[in-house]
Tab-separated table of C-alpha atoms and ligand atoms in Angstrom:
chain	number	residue	atom	x	y	z
Q	1	MET	CA	-18.552	-5.040	24.296
Q	2	ILE	CA	-17.108	-6.852	21.283
Q	3	ASN	CA	-13.857	-5.344	20.028
Q	4	VAL	CA	-11.996	-5.711	16.738
Q	5	PRO	CA	-9.594	-8.679	16.710
Q	6	LYS	CA	-6.061	-7.879	17.888
Q	7	GLY	CA	-3.916	-6.371	15.151
Q	8	THR	CA	-6.838	-5.102	13.065
Q	9	LYS	CA	-8.214	-1.592	12.752
Q	10	ASP	CA	-11.345	0.238	11.683
Q	11	CYS	CA	-10.899	2.996	9.158
Q	12	LEU	CA	-13.334	5.546	10.562
Q	13	PRO	CA	-15.337	8.144	8.593
Q	14	GLU	CA	-13.140	10.897	10.023
Q	15	GLU	CA	-9.965	9.399	8.568
Q	16	SER	CA	-11.119	7.735	5.348
Q	17	TYR	CA	-10.238	10.877	3.373
Q	18	LYS	CA	-6.570	10.069	4.066
Q	19	TRP	CA	-6.927	6.643	2.473
Q	20	GLN	CA	-8.762	8.140	-0.483
Q	21	PHE	CA	-5.966	10.675	-0.910
Q	22	VAL	CA	-3.343	7.913	-1.028
Q	23	GLU	CA	-5.486	5.771	-3.338
Q	24	GLU	CA	-5.970	8.654	-5.749
Q	25	LYS	CA	-2.209	9.202	-5.884
Q	26	ILE	CA	-1.797	5.469	-6.592
Q	27	ARG	CA	-4.246	5.647	-9.499
Q	28	LYS	CA	-2.540	8.728	-10.893
Q	29	ILE	CA	1.025	7.436	-10.752
Q	30	THR	CA	0.181	3.989	-12.130
Q	31	ARG	CA	-1.646	5.622	-15.052
Q	32	ASN	CA	1.502	7.632	-15.812
Q	33	PHE	CA	3.561	4.446	-15.966
Q	34	GLY	CA	0.982	2.456	-17.986
Q	35	VAL	CA	0.262	0.065	-15.117
Q	36	LYS	CA	-3.259	-1.407	-14.982
Q	37	GLU	CA	-5.169	-2.556	-11.921
Q	38	ILE	CA	-5.714	-6.224	-11.091
Q	39	ARG	CA	-8.000	-7.504	-8.337
Q	40	THR	CA	-7.669	-11.065	-7.082
Q	41	PRO	CA	-9.550	-12.887	-4.307
Q	42	THR	CA	-8.789	-12.279	-0.638
Q	43	PHE	CA	-8.133	-15.980	-0.126
Q	44	GLU	CA	-6.329	-18.571	-2.216
Q	45	HIS	CA	-5.528	-22.266	-2.091
Q	46	THR	CA	-2.733	-22.558	0.481
Q	47	GLU	CA	-0.265	-23.997	-2.092
Q	48	VAL	CA	-0.141	-20.614	-3.843
Q	49	PHE	CA	1.839	-19.321	-0.860
Q	50	THR	CA	3.665	-22.467	0.263
Q	51	HIS	CA	5.017	-22.867	-3.301
Q	52	GLY	CA	5.122	-19.157	-4.100
Q	53	VAL	CA	6.419	-17.400	-0.993
Q	54	GLY	CA	8.436	-20.432	0.139
Q	55	ASP	CA	8.315	-22.817	3.046
Q	56	THR	CA	11.435	-21.527	4.797
Q	57	THR	CA	9.935	-18.071	5.301
Q	58	ASP	CA	8.407	-16.755	8.526
Q	59	ILE	CA	5.326	-15.789	6.538
Q	60	VAL	CA	4.596	-19.378	5.530
Q	61	ASN	CA	5.917	-21.057	8.668
Q	62	LYS	CA	4.410	-18.856	11.334
Q	63	GLU	CA	2.152	-16.144	10.059
Q	64	MET	CA	-0.487	-17.433	7.662
Q	65	TYR	CA	-4.200	-17.496	8.419
Q	66	THR	CA	-4.891	-20.972	7.096
Q	67	PHE	CA	-8.040	-23.017	7.589
Q	68	LEU	CA	-9.997	-25.877	6.073
Q	69	ASP	CA	-13.190	-24.713	4.401
Q	70	LYS	CA	-16.406	-26.717	4.568
Q	71	GLY	CA	-15.281	-28.675	1.509
Q	72	ASN	CA	-12.081	-29.682	3.333
Q	73	ARG	CA	-9.847	-27.500	1.130
Q	74	SER	CA	-6.893	-25.757	2.713
Q	75	ILE	CA	-7.470	-22.048	2.240
Q	76	THR	CA	-5.207	-19.139	3.216
Q	77	LEU	CA	-5.971	-15.450	3.570
Q	78	LYS	CA	-3.450	-13.612	1.366
Q	79	PRO	CA	-0.349	-12.739	3.387
Q	80	GLU	CA	0.936	-10.731	0.390
Q	81	GLY	CA	-0.026	-9.952	-3.196
Q	82	THR	CA	2.740	-11.274	-5.450
Q	83	ALA	CA	2.005	-15.010	-5.377
Q	84	SER	CA	-1.717	-14.438	-6.037
Q	85	ILE	CA	-0.979	-12.261	-9.038
Q	86	ALA	CA	1.446	-14.890	-10.361
Q	87	ARG	CA	-1.289	-17.526	-9.959
Q	88	SER	CA	-3.691	-15.278	-11.854
Q	89	PHE	CA	-1.092	-14.595	-14.581
Q	90	ILE	CA	-0.764	-18.326	-15.262
Q	91	GLU	CA	-4.446	-19.172	-14.885
Q	92	ASN	CA	-5.567	-16.414	-17.241
Q	93	GLY	CA	-2.968	-17.086	-19.943
Q	94	MET	CA	-1.419	-13.622	-19.600
Q	95	LYS	CA	1.712	-14.956	-21.295
Q	96	ASN	CA	-0.222	-14.216	-24.498
Q	97	TYR	CA	-0.690	-10.536	-23.566
Q	98	ALA	CA	1.611	-7.892	-25.030
Q	99	MET	CA	4.719	-7.912	-22.824
Q	100	PRO	CA	5.632	-6.548	-20.425
Q	101	VAL	CA	2.394	-7.042	-18.480
Q	102	LYS	CA	2.274	-4.302	-15.835
Q	103	MET	CA	-0.225	-4.547	-13.002
Q	104	TYR	CA	-0.940	-2.889	-9.694
Q	105	TYR	CA	-3.162	-3.775	-6.761
Q	106	ILE	CA	-4.486	-2.443	-3.501
Q	107	THR	CA	-5.314	-5.397	-1.318
Q	108	PRO	CA	-5.863	-6.438	2.292
Q	109	CYS	CA	-3.153	-8.825	3.566
Q	110	PHE	CA	-3.148	-11.000	6.657
Q	111	ARG	CA	-0.178	-12.051	8.769
Q	112	TYR	CA	-0.293	-13.441	12.283
Q	113	GLU	CA	2.459	-11.200	13.656
Q	114	ARG	CA	2.992	-9.511	17.006
Q	115	PRO	CA	1.168	-6.210	16.537
Q	116	GLN	CA	3.011	-2.951	17.162
Q	117	ALA	CA	3.140	0.515	15.596
Q	118	GLY	CA	3.206	-0.054	11.842
Q	119	ARG	CA	2.700	-3.794	12.173
Q	120	LEU	CA	-0.800	-5.219	11.978
Q	121	ARG	CA	-2.426	-8.589	11.433
Q	122	GLU	CA	-4.647	-7.182	8.730
Q	123	PHE	CA	-2.998	-4.468	6.665
Q	124	HIS	CA	-3.223	-3.165	3.123
Q	125	GLN	CA	-0.646	-3.248	0.382
Q	126	PHE	CA	-0.262	-1.152	-2.722
Q	127	GLY	CA	1.851	-3.280	-5.027
Q	128	VAL	CA	3.109	-3.338	-8.606
Q	129	GLU	CA	4.101	-6.472	-10.527
Q	130	VAL	CA	5.624	-6.527	-14.011
Q	131	TYR	CA	6.015	-9.699	-16.057
Q	132	GLY	CA	7.973	-10.686	-19.112
Q	133	SER	CA	11.088	-8.476	-19.120
Q	134	LYS	CA	14.558	-9.542	-18.079
Q	135	GLU	CA	15.955	-6.031	-18.583
Q	136	ALA	CA	17.341	-4.072	-15.640
Q	137	SER	CA	15.546	-1.007	-17.003
Q	138	ILE	CA	12.241	-2.447	-15.785
Q	139	ASP	CA	13.659	-3.069	-12.283
Q	140	ALA	CA	14.691	0.577	-12.341
Q	141	GLU	CA	11.262	1.650	-13.579
Q	142	CYS	CA	9.552	-0.123	-10.654
Q	143	ILE	CA	11.903	1.572	-8.201
Q	144	ILE	CA	11.379	4.953	-9.869
Q	145	LEU	CA	7.594	4.518	-9.758
Q	146	ALA	CA	7.742	3.768	-6.032
Q	147	LYS	CA	10.108	6.686	-5.425
Q	148	ASN	CA	7.981	9.161	-7.426
Q	149	PHE	CA	4.916	8.024	-5.505
Q	150	LEU	CA	6.617	8.457	-2.117
Q	151	ASP	CA	7.909	11.876	-3.216
Q	152	GLU	CA	4.357	12.893	-4.205
Q	153	LEU	CA	3.179	12.005	-0.712
Q	154	GLY	CA	6.014	13.998	0.837
Q	155	VAL	CA	7.519	10.883	2.424
Q	156	LYS	CA	11.298	11.016	2.715
Q	157	VAL	CA	12.931	7.604	2.558
Q	158	LYS	CA	16.269	5.966	1.952
Q	159	LEU	CA	16.541	3.487	-0.923
Q	160	LEU	CA	18.623	0.384	-0.231
Q	161	ILE	CA	19.458	-1.959	-3.093
Q	162	ASN	CA	21.207	-5.289	-3.400
Q	163	SER	CA	21.444	-8.267	-5.713
Q	164	ILE	CA	21.002	-11.765	-4.353
Q	165	GLY	CA	21.931	-13.370	-7.652
Q	166	CYS	CA	20.407	-16.383	-9.337
Q	167	LYS	CA	20.327	-20.058	-8.303
Q	168	GLU	CA	23.785	-20.559	-9.755
Q	169	CYS	CA	25.700	-17.792	-7.996
Q	170	ARG	CA	23.785	-18.382	-4.792
Q	171	LYS	CA	25.084	-21.944	-4.606
Q	172	ALA	CA	28.682	-20.702	-4.337
Q	173	PHE	CA	27.651	-17.959	-1.920
Q	174	ASN	CA	25.699	-20.335	0.329
Q	175	ASP	CA	28.775	-22.556	0.571
Q	176	ALA	CA	30.960	-19.604	1.539
Q	177	LEU	CA	28.373	-18.338	4.015
Q	178	LYS	CA	27.980	-21.737	5.647
Q	179	ASN	CA	31.722	-22.053	5.829
Q	180	TYR	CA	31.890	-18.735	7.664
Q	181	LEU	CA	28.943	-19.456	9.981
Q	182	GLU	CA	29.728	-23.056	10.840
Q	183	SER	CA	32.120	-22.281	13.695
Q	184	GLN	CA	29.756	-19.638	15.125
Q	185	LEU	CA	26.505	-21.606	15.203
Q	186	GLU	CA	26.565	-21.681	19.014
Q	187	GLY	CA	26.030	-17.925	19.248
Q	188	MET	CA	23.068	-17.895	16.882
Q	189	CYS	CA	19.313	-17.945	17.602
Q	190	PRO	CA	17.372	-21.231	17.220
Q	191	THR	CA	15.642	-19.986	14.051
Q	192	CYS	CA	18.977	-19.234	12.394
Q	193	LYS	CA	20.373	-22.603	13.465
Q	194	ASP	CA	17.493	-24.114	11.525
Q	195	ARG	CA	18.042	-21.714	8.626
Q	196	PHE	CA	21.694	-22.777	8.452
Q	197	SER	CA	20.806	-26.036	6.746
Q	198	ARG	CA	17.535	-25.027	5.054
Q	199	ASN	CA	18.235	-21.545	3.703
Q	200	PRO	CA	21.434	-19.884	5.006
Q	201	LEU	CA	20.827	-16.692	2.995
Q	202	ARG	CA	17.872	-15.885	5.245
Q	203	ILE	CA	20.255	-15.626	8.237
Q	204	LEU	CA	21.445	-12.295	6.822
Q	205	ASP	CA	17.939	-10.953	7.499
Q	206	CYS	CA	17.901	-11.902	11.221
Q	207	LYS	CA	17.148	-9.091	13.669
Q	208	GLU	CA	18.464	-10.914	16.801
Q	209	SER	CA	21.431	-9.025	18.245
Q	210	GLY	CA	23.690	-12.125	18.532
Q	211	CYS	CA	23.087	-13.083	14.920
Q	212	LYS	CA	23.460	-9.503	13.731
Q	213	GLU	CA	26.897	-9.307	15.316
Q	214	ILE	CA	28.002	-12.533	13.619
Q	215	ILE	CA	26.542	-11.487	10.270
Q	216	LYS	CA	28.514	-8.226	10.248
Q	217	ASN	CA	31.649	-9.943	8.969
Q	218	ALA	CA	29.937	-12.527	6.765
Q	219	PRO	CA	30.990	-12.790	3.113
Q	220	SER	CA	29.135	-10.505	0.708
Q	221	ILE	CA	26.783	-11.963	-1.900
Q	222	LEU	CA	27.976	-9.235	-4.262
Q	223	ASP	CA	31.378	-10.933	-4.453
Q	224	TYR	CA	29.745	-14.131	-5.685
Q	225	LEU	CA	27.507	-12.853	-8.488
Q	226	CYS	CA	27.849	-14.621	-11.841
Q	227	LYS	CA	28.539	-12.536	-14.922
Q	228	ASP	CA	24.890	-12.222	-15.932
Q	229	CYS	CA	23.752	-11.176	-12.435
Q	230	SER	CA	26.564	-8.704	-11.952
Q	231	THR	CA	25.949	-7.117	-15.384
Q	232	HIS	CA	22.274	-6.820	-14.437
Q	233	PHE	CA	23.149	-5.133	-11.138
Q	234	GLU	CA	25.551	-2.713	-12.832
Q	235	ALA	CA	22.865	-1.822	-15.380
Q	236	LEU	CA	20.321	-1.223	-12.615
Q	237	LYS	CA	22.691	1.190	-10.873
Q	238	GLU	CA	23.264	3.021	-14.144
Q	239	TYR	CA	19.515	3.420	-14.785
Q	240	LEU	CA	18.957	4.689	-11.249
Q	241	SER	CA	21.725	7.219	-11.731
Q	242	LEU	CA	20.196	8.292	-15.037
Q	243	ALA	CA	16.935	8.894	-13.168
Q	244	LYS	CA	18.844	10.759	-10.441
Q	245	VAL	CA	17.466	8.364	-7.847
Q	246	GLU	CA	19.838	8.156	-4.905
Q	247	TYR	CA	20.523	4.733	-3.430
Q	248	GLU	CA	22.749	2.902	-1.020
Q	249	ILE	CA	24.001	-0.611	-1.621
Q	250	ASP	CA	23.277	-2.849	1.351
Q	251	ASP	CA	24.507	-6.398	0.828
Q	252	LYS	CA	22.592	-7.605	3.900
Q	253	ILE	CA	19.207	-6.989	2.275
Q	254	VAL	CA	17.887	-10.394	1.245
Q	255	ARG	CA	14.115	-9.876	1.891
Q	256	GLY	CA	11.847	-12.226	3.811
Q	257	LEU	CA	10.327	-14.117	0.880
Q	258	ASP	CA	11.918	-16.964	-1.084
Q	259	TYR	CA	11.062	-16.009	-4.653
Q	260	TYR	CA	13.624	-13.252	-5.223
Q	261	THR	CA	16.459	-13.423	-7.747
Q	262	LYS	CA	18.935	-10.681	-8.689
Q	263	THR	CA	17.557	-7.263	-7.662
Q	264	VAL	CA	16.141	-6.687	-4.174
Q	265	PHE	CA	15.368	-3.298	-2.654
Q	266	GLU	CA	13.734	-1.531	0.259
Q	267	PHE	CA	12.647	2.011	0.983
Q	268	VAL	CA	13.216	2.774	4.645
Q	269	SER	CA	11.979	5.633	6.801
Q	270	ASP	CA	13.572	6.576	10.108
Q	271	SER	CA	10.417	8.240	11.465
Q	272	ILE	CA	8.413	5.255	12.767
Q	273	GLY	CA	10.896	3.203	14.736
Q	274	ALA	CA	11.470	-0.496	14.231
Q	275	GLN	CA	8.981	-1.034	11.399
Q	276	GLY	CA	10.674	1.482	9.123
Q	277	THR	CA	10.477	-0.434	5.838
Q	278	VAL	CA	7.634	1.218	3.966
Q	279	CYS	CA	8.278	-0.564	0.686
Q	280	GLY	CA	10.013	-3.769	-0.344
Q	281	GLY	CA	10.448	-5.496	-3.645
Q	282	GLY	CA	12.651	-7.124	-6.185
Q	283	ARG	CA	12.964	-9.435	-9.153
Q	284	TYR	CA	11.586	-12.960	-9.107
Q	285	ASP	CA	12.534	-14.773	-12.294
Q	286	GLY	CA	11.564	-18.265	-11.124
Q	287	LEU	CA	8.172	-17.680	-9.510
Q	288	ILE	CA	5.914	-18.243	-12.508
Q	289	ALA	CA	7.731	-21.485	-13.355
Q	290	ASP	CA	7.633	-22.598	-9.680
Q	291	LEU	CA	3.859	-22.179	-9.726
Q	292	GLY	CA	3.539	-24.309	-12.856
Q	293	GLY	CA	3.784	-21.651	-15.580
Q	294	ASN	CA	6.329	-20.843	-18.261
Q	295	ASP	CA	9.790	-19.397	-17.789
Q	296	ILE	CA	8.616	-15.799	-17.428
Q	297	SER	CA	10.392	-13.296	-15.256
Q	298	GLY	CA	8.821	-10.829	-12.899
Q	299	VAL	CA	9.708	-7.811	-10.810
Q	300	GLY	CA	7.722	-5.648	-8.437
Q	301	PHE	CA	7.258	-4.122	-5.021
Q	302	ALA	CA	4.658	-3.595	-2.333
Q	303	MET	CA	4.168	-0.998	0.341
Q	304	GLY	CA	2.012	-1.049	3.443
Q	305	ILE	CA	-0.600	1.700	3.328
Q	306	GLU	CA	-1.056	1.860	7.131
Q	307	ARG	CA	2.705	2.188	7.516
Q	308	LEU	CA	2.784	4.938	4.895
Q	309	LEU	CA	0.020	6.858	6.653
Q	310	LEU	CA	1.880	6.493	9.936
Q	311	VAL	CA	5.045	7.940	8.422
Q	312	MET	CA	3.031	10.796	6.898
Q	313	GLU	CA	1.438	11.545	10.253
Q	314	ASN	CA	4.755	11.414	12.119
Q	315	ILE	CA	6.471	13.790	9.748
Q	316	GLY	CA	3.477	16.134	9.655
Q	317	VAL	CA	2.339	15.794	6.032
Q	318	GLU	CA	-0.937	17.741	5.700
Q	319	ILE	CA	-3.585	15.882	3.728
Q	320	GLU	CA	-6.215	18.048	2.115
Q	321	ARG	CA	-9.741	17.075	3.177
Q	322	THR	CA	-11.826	15.998	0.232
Q	323	ASP	CA	-14.872	15.156	2.320
Q	324	LYS	CA	-16.024	18.718	3.004
Q	325	VAL	CA	-19.665	19.698	2.483
Q	326	LYS	CA	-20.146	22.583	0.115
Q	327	PHE	CA	-23.587	23.722	1.212
Q	328	TYR	CA	-25.806	23.404	4.263
Q	329	LEU	CA	-29.363	24.529	3.564
Q	330	LEU	CA	-31.882	25.130	6.293
Q	331	GLY	CA	-35.563	26.006	6.193
Q	332	ILE	CA	-37.248	27.847	9.029
Q	333	GLY	CA	-40.757	26.329	9.205
Q	334	GLU	CA	-42.465	23.414	7.536
Q	335	GLU	CA	-42.954	24.798	4.022
Q	336	GLU	CA	-39.457	26.317	4.052
Q	337	SER	CA	-37.941	22.991	5.095
Q	338	LYS	CA	-39.754	21.214	2.288
Q	339	LYS	CA	-38.343	23.776	-0.138
Q	340	ALA	CA	-34.856	23.108	1.261
Q	341	PHE	CA	-35.437	19.366	0.774
Q	342	GLU	CA	-36.468	19.947	-2.841
Q	343	LEU	CA	-33.588	22.304	-3.657
Q	344	ALA	CA	-31.047	19.924	-2.099
Q	345	ILE	CA	-32.090	17.195	-4.530
Q	346	ASN	CA	-31.467	19.453	-7.481
Q	347	LEU	CA	-28.170	20.818	-6.183
Q	348	ARG	CA	-26.742	17.359	-5.510
Q	349	ALA	CA	-27.858	16.138	-8.933
Q	350	ASN	CA	-25.770	18.977	-10.332
Q	351	GLY	CA	-22.657	18.177	-8.349
Q	352	VAL	CA	-22.974	20.452	-5.302
Q	353	SER	CA	-22.630	18.447	-2.075
Q	354	THR	CA	-25.555	19.594	0.050
Q	355	GLU	CA	-26.865	18.711	3.475
Q	356	ILE	CA	-30.177	19.534	5.134
Q	357	ASP	CA	-31.643	18.857	8.579
Q	358	HIS	CA	-32.946	15.380	9.457
Q	359	MET	CA	-32.798	15.780	13.242
Q	360	ASN	CA	-35.480	18.387	13.778
Q	361	ARG	CA	-32.827	20.726	15.185
Q	362	SER	CA	-33.497	24.333	16.120
Q	363	VAL	CA	-32.132	27.024	13.799
Q	364	LYS	CA	-29.322	27.745	16.264
Q	365	ALA	CA	-28.402	24.068	16.516
Q	366	GLN	CA	-28.438	23.787	12.728
Q	367	PHE	CA	-25.958	26.642	12.416
Q	368	LYS	CA	-23.763	24.913	14.964
Q	369	TYR	CA	-23.995	21.651	13.031
Q	370	ALA	CA	-23.168	23.397	9.729
Q	371	ASP	CA	-20.100	24.801	11.426
Q	372	LYS	CA	-19.103	21.414	12.765
Q	373	ILE	CA	-19.262	19.724	9.387
Q	374	ASN	CA	-17.262	22.619	7.934
Q	375	ALA	CA	-19.858	23.586	5.324
Q	376	GLU	CA	-18.392	26.128	2.923
Q	377	PHE	CA	-21.730	27.960	2.484
Q	378	VAL	CA	-24.856	28.019	4.650
Q	379	GLY	CA	-28.226	28.919	3.104
Q	380	VAL	CA	-31.388	29.962	4.946
Q	381	ILE	CA	-34.950	29.883	3.676
Q	382	GLY	CA	-37.292	31.814	5.938
Q	383	SER	CA	-40.814	32.993	5.125
Q	384	ASP	CA	-39.514	36.145	3.337
Q	385	GLU	CA	-37.080	34.147	1.260
Q	386	LEU	CA	-39.790	31.640	0.365
Q	387	ALA	CA	-42.162	34.413	-0.678
Q	388	ASN	CA	-39.514	36.132	-2.814
Q	389	GLY	CA	-37.973	32.997	-4.334
Q	390	VAL	CA	-34.532	33.604	-2.840
Q	391	VAL	CA	-32.099	31.969	-0.409
Q	392	SER	CA	-29.911	33.938	2.034
Q	393	VAL	CA	-26.463	32.477	1.534
Q	394	LYS	CA	-23.505	33.019	3.852
Q	395	GLU	CA	-19.946	32.174	2.833
Q	396	MET	CA	-18.545	30.843	6.088
Q	397	ALA	CA	-14.884	31.673	5.504
Q	398	THR	CA	-15.507	35.382	4.789
Q	399	GLY	CA	-18.828	35.933	6.547
Q	400	LYS	CA	-20.152	37.504	3.345
Q	401	GLU	CA	-23.957	37.259	3.074
Q	402	GLN	CA	-26.078	37.576	-0.014
Q	403	LYS	CA	-29.616	36.930	-1.170
Q	404	VAL	CA	-29.453	34.624	-4.179
Q	405	LYS	CA	-32.385	33.941	-6.486
Q	406	ILE	CA	-33.322	30.252	-6.439
Q	407	GLU	CA	-32.816	29.993	-10.208
Q	408	ASN	CA	-29.271	31.366	-9.763
Q	409	LEU	CA	-28.366	29.304	-6.679
Q	410	LEU	CA	-26.626	26.468	-8.516
Q	411	GLU	CA	-24.489	28.818	-10.575
Q	412	TYR	CA	-23.638	30.872	-7.467
Q	413	LEU	CA	-22.455	27.822	-5.550
Q	414	LEU	CA	-20.508	26.384	-8.445
S	25	LIG	P1	6.997	-7.492	2.278
S	25	LIG	O1	8.288	-6.816	2.548
S	25	LIG	O2	6.677	-8.694	3.048
S	25	LIG	O3	6.999	-7.794	0.732
S	25	LIG	O4	5.834	-6.447	2.474
S	25	LIG	C1	5.795	-5.241	1.751
S	25	LIG	C2	5.379	-4.098	2.644
S	25	LIG	O5	4.137	-4.401	3.286
S	25	LIG	C3	6.320	-3.810	3.797
S	25	LIG	O6	7.379	-2.999	3.388
S	25	LIG	C4	5.408	-3.068	4.755
S	25	LIG	O7	5.275	-1.714	4.391
S	25	LIG	C5	4.088	-3.770	4.541
S	25	LIG	N1	3.847	-4.768	5.601
S	25	LIG	C6	4.324	-6.029	5.680
S	25	LIG	N2	3.881	-6.639	6.788
S	25	LIG	C7	3.105	-5.745	7.438
S	25	LIG	C8	2.354	-5.775	8.650
S	25	LIG	N3	2.284	-6.854	9.413
S	25	LIG	N4	1.679	-4.643	9.024
S	25	LIG	C9	1.718	-3.536	8.254
S	25	LIG	N5	2.402	-3.457	7.084
S	25	LIG	C10	3.090	-4.542	6.686
S	25	LIG	C11	5.962	-8.379	0.084
S	25	LIG	O8	4.873	-8.579	0.566
S	25	LIG	C12	6.259	-8.662	-1.374
S	25	LIG	N6	5.072	-9.299	-1.948
S	25	LIG	C13	6.636	-7.406	-2.108
S	25	LIG	C14	6.867	-7.600	-3.564
S	25	LIG	C15	6.026	-7.360	-4.572
S	25	LIG	N7	7.973	-8.096	-4.096
S	25	LIG	C16	7.827	-8.164	-5.419
S	25	LIG	N8	6.623	-7.728	-5.700
C-alpha cells in the first residue's frame, strides 16, 4: 500500500464540511474589513524566501522544500505566504493601487518539520497582508480582524503583543543582549551559539530549556525602542483598548521570521499542547524594499487552518453540517425509477439537493441508505403514485408522511 508522505493529510469527504465552514467565515470577515483575495503560485524562485524570510531563520535554513527544476532553476514550495505576496505586490505594480492595499489568502504551505499534533509538513494558512500604511491603527485592524474571526469560530485565545523596533533601535538592543549573553554562551544550545553572532534577537525565541532559563533575565527590547517605535507601540495599545481587545505584553515574542519591524503578535491557545500558536503576525516595513521594491510598509498575520480545526475539536466547537442531502427519491420498479431519475434532474436544477439509487438496492436497503446519508425527506414512487402523479414524502425528523402532487413537489421541499 502507498501511504501519504509523512506530515501530510487527506481531507476526507466526511470532514470537508469543516474546512468549508472555516473558509466561509474567512470570506465573510474579510469582506467586512474590505480585504480582497489574492492567489499566488504554490512554488516560487527560492530567492523570494531566502531574501524575504531571511537566511538566519529555521524556515530557510532547515525546513524548505527546495529543488532544481528541469531548467536548472532553484524552486521552493511556499513555506509561508507573506514573501510571495510581497513578490507579487512588486511584480504587479501594486504601489500604484489605492493605498492601503489589503489582501487575504488561503494557501498550502510546506515546511520540513518534525510532525506532531498541530504541526505538519504540508499545512494551510489563512493570512492577511496590508501594504502602504505606517499607522498603528492598521496594525490594530489586522489584530482585530484575526480576533473577530477567532471569536466567530468560538476559539478562545490569548493575544500576546510586543514591539521589536526598527533597525536603529535593534542595533542598541543587540549590543545589550550580546553583552548579557556573552558570559553565558557555554550553557546555550548549538543553534543559539550560532545565532549569537548572526542574529542574537532570535535567541529570545529558543524553546530549549537551558536557553530559556538564561533568556529569562535578558534585557527587554521594549527598553531600547527609539521614539518613533515606542510611539507606534503606545498607539497600537491605545487602539486595541479602544476596540476592547485584551492583550498581554510579552517582550520575548520575536517571531521566527526575519522581516518583522515594530509590532509582532501571536494568538495562543492552551488546548492543543506545545503547538499552541494558532496565529502569528506583525509589521514588516523593510520587506518590499529588501525584495527590490519601493519603501512601502506592510503588516499582516497568518493562521494555520489545521491547527485551528484541532483547537475547535479539542474545545468541542460544534460545526453545522452543510453537506446534508435534502431529498432521497426512490422508485419501486423500472418505470417508477425512471420517473425518480427524471424528477431528480428537475429538483436539483431548482436548488433541491436530491439523490436517487445507482446501486440497484432493494427498497429496504434504499431506506437504510437514505437514513445513513441523513436525507431530510425521503420520497417513494410506487405504481399507485406513478398512476396518480404523486410522490409519498416522509419528513425523517418528524416521521410525518404526505402524498404530494408531482407539480407541487418542488414547492413542498423548498
Ligand atoms: P508563522 O508563525 O510561521 O508565520 O506561521 C503562521 C501560523 O501558521 C502559525 O501560527 C501556525 O498556526 C501555522 N503553522 C506554521 N507552521 C505550521 C506547521 N508546520 N503545521 C501546521 N501549522 C503551522 C508566518 O508564516 C508569517 N508569514 C505570518 C505573517 C503574515 N506575518 C505577517 N504576515
